[in-house]
Short mmCIF file of C-alpha atoms and ligand atoms in Angstrom, two decimals:
data_model
loop_
_atom_site.label_atom_id
_atom_site.label_comp_id
_atom_site.label_asym_id
_atom_site.label_seq_id
_atom_site.Cartn_x
_atom_site.Cartn_y
_atom_site.Cartn_z
CA MET G 1 -17.91 26.55 29.32
CA ALA G 2 -19.78 27.29 25.86
CA ARG G 3 -18.16 27.98 22.26
CA THR G 4 -19.58 30.08 19.73
CA THR G 5 -19.97 27.20 16.49
CA HIS G 6 -19.01 30.37 15.02
CA GLN G 7 -15.39 30.91 17.03
CA THR G 8 -15.27 27.21 16.71
CA ALA G 9 -14.78 27.87 12.98
CA ALA G 10 -12.31 30.58 12.94
CA ARG G 11 -9.63 29.07 15.16
CA SER G 12 -9.62 25.30 13.62
CA GLY G 13 -7.16 22.82 13.30
CA ASP G 14 -3.35 23.39 15.50
CA ALA G 15 -2.48 26.35 16.99
CA LEU G 16 0.77 25.72 16.89
CA ARG G 17 3.33 22.82 15.52
CA LEU G 18 6.95 22.60 16.75
CA GLU G 19 8.71 19.87 14.52
CA SER G 20 12.18 19.18 15.75
CA VAL G 21 13.12 22.11 17.17
CA SER G 22 17.05 22.57 18.42
CA LYS G 23 18.56 25.96 19.12
CA VAL G 24 22.63 24.96 19.64
CA TYR G 25 23.61 28.20 21.38
CA GLY G 26 27.41 29.55 20.34
CA GLY G 27 30.38 28.00 18.97
CA ALA G 28 33.04 26.26 21.02
CA GLY G 29 31.65 25.34 24.31
CA SER G 30 28.54 25.28 22.25
CA VAL G 31 24.99 24.67 24.65
CA THR G 32 22.76 21.97 23.57
CA ALA G 33 19.15 25.10 25.25
CA LEU G 34 16.82 22.76 22.66
CA ASP G 35 17.94 19.71 22.14
CA ASP G 36 14.62 17.98 18.85
CA VAL G 37 11.54 19.74 20.46
CA SER G 38 8.16 18.41 18.29
CA LEU G 39 5.03 19.63 19.74
CA THR G 40 1.58 19.85 19.18
CA LEU G 41 -0.91 22.50 20.14
CA PRO G 42 -4.45 23.14 19.20
CA ALA G 43 -7.07 26.12 19.11
CA GLY G 44 -8.42 27.23 22.51
CA THR G 45 -6.15 24.67 25.08
CA PHE G 46 -3.38 26.58 27.57
CA THR G 47 -0.61 24.86 28.46
CA ALA G 48 2.14 25.12 30.92
CA VAL G 49 5.69 24.44 30.11
CA MET G 50 7.35 23.83 33.91
CA GLY G 51 11.47 22.19 34.14
CA PRO G 52 14.71 23.24 36.21
CA SER G 53 16.27 26.50 35.77
CA GLY G 54 18.33 26.22 32.80
CA SER G 55 16.04 23.75 31.18
CA GLY G 56 15.34 25.89 27.81
CA LYS G 57 11.77 26.60 29.14
CA SER G 58 12.85 30.13 27.63
CA THR G 59 14.68 29.55 24.53
CA LEU G 60 11.27 27.45 23.81
CA LEU G 61 9.14 29.61 24.07
CA GLN G 62 11.63 32.77 21.21
CA CYS G 63 11.82 30.08 19.09
CA ALA G 64 8.13 29.15 18.99
CA ALA G 65 7.60 32.51 19.26
CA GLY G 66 9.70 34.05 16.31
CA LEU G 67 11.93 35.98 18.89
CA ASP G 68 14.46 33.55 17.86
CA ARG G 69 15.63 31.21 15.60
CA PRO G 70 15.56 27.55 16.18
CA THR G 71 19.60 25.94 14.34
CA SER G 72 17.23 23.29 13.10
CA GLY G 73 13.57 21.98 12.80
CA ARG G 74 10.34 23.80 12.12
CA VAL G 75 7.80 26.07 13.56
CA PHE G 76 4.15 26.22 12.11
CA VAL G 77 1.40 28.50 13.58
CA ASP G 78 -1.75 27.51 12.42
CA GLY G 79 -0.41 25.69 10.00
CA THR G 80 1.01 28.60 8.37
CA GLU G 81 5.16 28.18 8.31
CA MET G 82 6.62 30.46 10.43
CA ALA G 83 9.10 32.94 7.82
CA GLY G 84 11.82 31.70 7.49
CA GLY G 85 12.71 34.64 4.89
CA SER G 86 13.93 38.36 5.91
CA GLU G 87 13.98 39.44 9.32
CA ALA G 88 10.99 41.36 8.14
CA LYS G 89 9.06 39.19 6.87
CA LEU G 90 9.83 37.02 10.67
CA THR G 91 8.10 40.66 12.29
CA LYS G 92 5.09 40.56 10.24
CA PHE G 93 4.32 37.48 10.45
CA ARG G 94 4.63 37.81 14.89
CA ARG G 95 3.13 41.02 14.72
CA GLN G 96 0.08 39.23 12.81
CA ARG G 97 -0.81 35.51 14.04
CA ILE G 98 1.45 35.77 18.25
CA GLY G 99 0.83 37.89 21.88
CA PHE G 100 4.04 37.93 24.21
CA VAL G 101 3.73 38.89 27.72
CA PHE G 102 6.65 39.06 30.08
CA GLN G 103 7.75 38.14 33.53
CA HIS G 104 7.83 42.45 34.07
CA PHE G 105 5.37 43.75 31.59
CA ASN G 106 7.40 45.80 29.28
CA LEU G 107 5.41 48.52 29.25
CA LEU G 108 6.33 52.04 27.37
CA PRO G 109 6.95 54.15 30.29
CA THR G 110 6.09 57.04 28.52
CA LEU G 111 3.01 54.89 27.06
CA THR G 112 -0.78 55.25 28.73
CA VAL G 113 -2.26 52.63 28.95
CA MET G 114 -4.62 52.87 26.13
CA GLN G 115 -1.07 54.11 23.82
CA ASN G 116 0.53 50.11 24.70
CA VAL G 117 -2.67 48.78 23.75
CA THR G 118 -2.84 50.11 21.25
CA LEU G 119 0.72 50.46 19.98
CA PRO G 120 0.87 46.80 18.52
CA LEU G 121 -1.66 47.96 15.98
CA ARG G 122 0.19 51.57 15.27
CA LEU G 123 3.57 48.85 14.51
CA ALA G 124 1.09 46.49 12.40
CA GLY G 125 0.02 49.09 10.38
CA ARG G 126 -3.49 47.75 11.23
CA LYS G 127 -6.69 50.33 11.70
CA ILE G 128 -7.51 51.51 15.41
CA ASP G 129 -10.15 50.38 16.14
CA ARG G 130 -10.15 52.28 19.51
CA ASP G 131 -13.44 50.88 21.62
CA ARG G 132 -12.17 47.54 20.38
CA CYS G 133 -9.29 48.80 22.70
CA ARG G 134 -10.99 49.95 25.49
CA SER G 135 -13.94 47.20 25.77
CA VAL G 136 -10.01 44.51 25.54
CA LEU G 137 -9.30 46.34 28.71
CA GLU G 138 -12.42 46.89 30.53
CA ARG G 139 -12.33 42.80 30.55
CA VAL G 140 -9.08 43.03 32.39
CA GLY G 141 -10.72 45.12 34.47
CA LEU G 142 -9.28 48.31 33.60
CA GLY G 143 -11.60 50.66 31.73
CA GLU G 144 -11.02 53.45 34.31
CA ARG G 145 -6.97 53.73 33.58
CA LEU G 146 -7.33 54.10 30.17
CA ASP G 147 -4.52 57.53 30.46
CA HIS G 148 -2.64 56.59 33.82
CA ARG G 149 1.08 55.62 32.80
CA PRO G 150 2.17 52.32 33.70
CA SER G 151 3.88 53.37 36.85
CA GLN G 152 0.78 54.56 38.15
CA LEU G 153 -0.65 51.13 38.33
CA SER G 154 0.26 48.19 40.56
CA GLY G 155 2.49 45.18 39.12
CA GLY G 156 -0.79 42.73 39.02
CA GLN G 157 -1.96 46.14 36.83
CA GLN G 158 0.66 46.26 34.41
CA GLN G 159 0.12 42.93 33.77
CA ARG G 160 -3.37 42.83 33.09
CA VAL G 161 -1.93 46.00 30.12
CA ALA G 162 0.35 43.89 29.73
CA ILE G 163 -2.40 41.34 28.25
CA ALA G 164 -4.87 43.12 26.68
CA ARG G 165 -1.79 44.22 24.92
CA ALA G 166 -1.26 41.10 23.38
CA LEU G 167 -5.12 40.16 22.35
CA VAL G 168 -5.98 43.20 21.33
CA THR G 169 -3.99 42.05 18.04
CA SER G 170 -5.95 38.02 18.12
CA PRO G 171 -3.06 36.48 17.86
CA SER G 172 -3.40 32.86 17.19
CA VAL G 173 -1.27 32.39 20.05
CA VAL G 174 -0.19 33.96 23.13
CA PHE G 175 3.09 33.55 25.59
CA ALA G 176 3.99 34.08 28.59
CA ASP G 177 6.96 33.48 30.20
CA GLU G 178 6.79 33.24 34.00
CA PRO G 179 3.72 35.68 33.89
CA THR G 180 3.08 36.03 37.39
CA GLY G 181 6.29 35.18 38.34
CA ALA G 182 6.58 39.41 40.13
CA LEU G 183 3.19 39.29 41.43
CA ASP G 184 1.42 39.03 45.11
CA THR G 185 -0.75 35.49 44.89
CA ARG G 186 -3.92 37.41 44.17
CA SER G 187 -2.68 39.33 41.66
CA ALA G 188 -1.76 35.82 40.19
CA ARG G 189 -4.31 34.56 40.16
CA ASP G 190 -6.43 37.55 37.88
CA VAL G 191 -4.33 37.06 35.80
CA LEU G 192 -3.67 33.28 35.83
CA ALA G 193 -7.56 33.85 34.63
CA LEU G 194 -7.55 37.04 32.40
CA LEU G 195 -5.45 33.97 30.31
CA GLN G 196 -8.03 31.13 30.56
CA GLU G 197 -10.29 33.45 30.57
CA ALA G 198 -8.83 34.37 26.56
CA VAL G 199 -8.22 29.85 26.15
CA ARG G 200 -12.21 29.68 27.01
CA VAL G 201 -14.32 32.10 25.18
CA TYR G 202 -12.20 33.62 22.40
CA ASP G 203 -10.08 30.15 21.23
CA GLN G 204 -7.29 31.31 22.01
CA ALA G 205 -3.94 29.08 22.33
CA VAL G 206 -1.67 29.95 25.51
CA VAL G 207 1.45 29.16 25.93
CA MET G 208 3.32 29.82 29.31
CA VAL G 209 6.17 29.18 31.48
CA THR G 210 5.62 28.48 35.20
CA HIS G 211 8.44 28.20 38.40
CA ASP G 212 4.51 27.64 39.99
CA PRO G 213 2.28 24.40 40.52
CA VAL G 214 -0.84 26.44 41.08
CA ALA G 215 -0.23 28.57 38.25
CA ALA G 216 0.61 25.49 35.90
CA SER G 217 -2.66 24.03 37.45
CA TYR G 218 -4.85 26.66 35.77
CA ALA G 219 -3.34 25.10 32.18
CA ASP G 220 -4.78 22.05 30.93
CA SER G 221 -2.13 20.43 30.33
CA VAL G 222 1.83 20.79 31.61
CA LEU G 223 5.00 19.93 29.95
CA PHE G 224 7.67 19.06 31.83
CA LEU G 225 11.32 19.72 30.00
CA ALA G 226 14.89 18.90 30.95
CA ASP G 227 18.16 19.50 29.31
CA GLY G 228 16.22 20.68 26.18
CA GLN G 229 14.24 18.39 25.75
CA LEU G 230 9.41 16.61 26.14
CA VAL G 231 10.78 15.00 29.14
CA GLY G 232 6.71 14.03 30.49
CA ARG G 233 3.30 15.76 30.48
CA LEU G 234 0.40 16.24 32.54
CA GLU G 235 -2.64 16.20 31.49
CA ARG G 236 -5.15 17.94 33.81
CA PRO G 237 -2.57 18.97 36.48
CA THR G 238 -3.92 19.56 40.04
CA ALA G 239 -1.08 21.68 42.23
CA GLU G 240 0.38 18.81 43.91
CA ALA G 241 0.87 16.21 40.80
CA VAL G 242 2.63 19.43 38.65
CA ALA G 243 4.77 19.13 42.84
CA GLU G 244 4.81 15.85 42.78
CA ARG G 245 6.47 15.14 39.18
CA MET G 246 8.74 18.60 39.29
CA THR G 247 10.39 16.09 42.69
CA HIS G 248 11.23 13.46 39.92
CA LEU G 249 12.09 15.77 37.14
CA GLY G 250 15.55 15.50 38.63
CA ASP G 251 15.70 11.19 38.54
CA GLU G 252 14.20 11.29 35.26
CA VAL G 253 17.20 13.64 34.20
CA ALA G 254 19.96 11.18 35.68
CA ARG G 255 17.93 8.28 34.22
CA ARG G 256 17.95 9.32 31.60
CA HIS G 257 21.38 9.86 31.05
CA VAL G 258 22.44 6.46 32.64
CA THR G 259 21.07 5.46 29.98
CA ALA G 260 22.12 6.91 27.04
CA GLY G 261 25.76 6.59 28.45
CA ALA G 262 25.52 2.70 29.01
P1 ADP C 1 15.28 28.64 31.11
O1 ADP C 1 14.46 29.71 31.02
O2 ADP C 1 14.97 26.65 31.12
O3 ADP C 1 16.09 28.73 32.91
P2 ADP C 1 17.33 29.09 28.70
O4 ADP C 1 16.18 28.18 28.08
O5 ADP C 1 16.94 30.40 29.26
O6 ADP C 1 17.05 28.49 30.11
O7 ADP C 1 18.42 28.06 28.88
C1 ADP C 1 18.58 26.79 28.38
C2 ADP C 1 19.91 27.01 28.26
O8 ADP C 1 21.18 28.19 27.47
C3 ADP C 1 21.16 27.03 29.49
O9 ADP C 1 21.97 26.53 30.04
C4 ADP C 1 21.31 28.74 28.90
O10 ADP C 1 22.43 29.12 29.79
C5 ADP C 1 21.66 29.01 27.62
N1 ADP C 1 21.16 29.54 26.72
C6 ADP C 1 20.16 31.09 26.66
N2 ADP C 1 20.10 32.08 26.10
C7 ADP C 1 21.31 31.67 25.49
C8 ADP C 1 21.80 33.12 25.15
N3 ADP C 1 21.88 34.42 24.72
N4 ADP C 1 23.60 32.47 24.47
C9 ADP C 1 24.46 31.25 25.31
N5 ADP C 1 23.39 30.28 25.50
C10 ADP C 1 21.73 31.03 25.99
MG1 MG C 2 13.63 30.82 31.53
#
């Protein structure tokens, strides 16, 4: 799909870079949830992250998104290192550059659709352009629901509000942790198409954790995690190729353990 030069110029280079990121939880009996992960994701790419339960997918997203701090290693967004300073500085950085979509939507139940979407701008102390917010909501097909509460919407509609909320600040990277996990097939397809659109039309980088090979096939590439390490990558994935690779991930982990122990 064609991109205007302007949009490409506006977001050139790497949207996200991780350098040797590790995360260890706990003291005694500690768990290494991420083990020396390095990766680079250019702007305008849609990346899926897959791996067995407990392989570190959520930890990877939390660390990359600045919701949690790595034990070691560095995270760069748009070439700028994620603030190593105070919590307030990190929060500010996150609000400016990062969007997040959760499995269970995480909308505020007492706020209307419009208020949920303007909230990130309010929190960031930015000017609220209601026309722009309305057009983002129209883009996700909710232009007629601005004054509804989340409880008056279906799961699929709530997730589309959450996507609008993640996009409204024009973040460099949008992270989504199992965004289709709580949705029926049709709503899931709508949500995946919207994430694709954010990449193709607005040149945002999207990183999505999923269990579903069909969902992963919407991405440009799939990263495979096992035991906190990146163990593989698939470009232009088909659902079949992803499913096949997932089946053999267990073997791969076992082989690495044998090699490491030998
Ligand atoms: P995934 O999302 O792939 O299922 P997670 O990133 O949630 O994996 O977890 C990776 C590992 O880190 C698991 O062994 C999990 O038990 C552990 N873990 C995750 N969060 C915490 C935490 N807050 N405290 C201690 N251990 C954690
Ligand atoms: Mg998880």
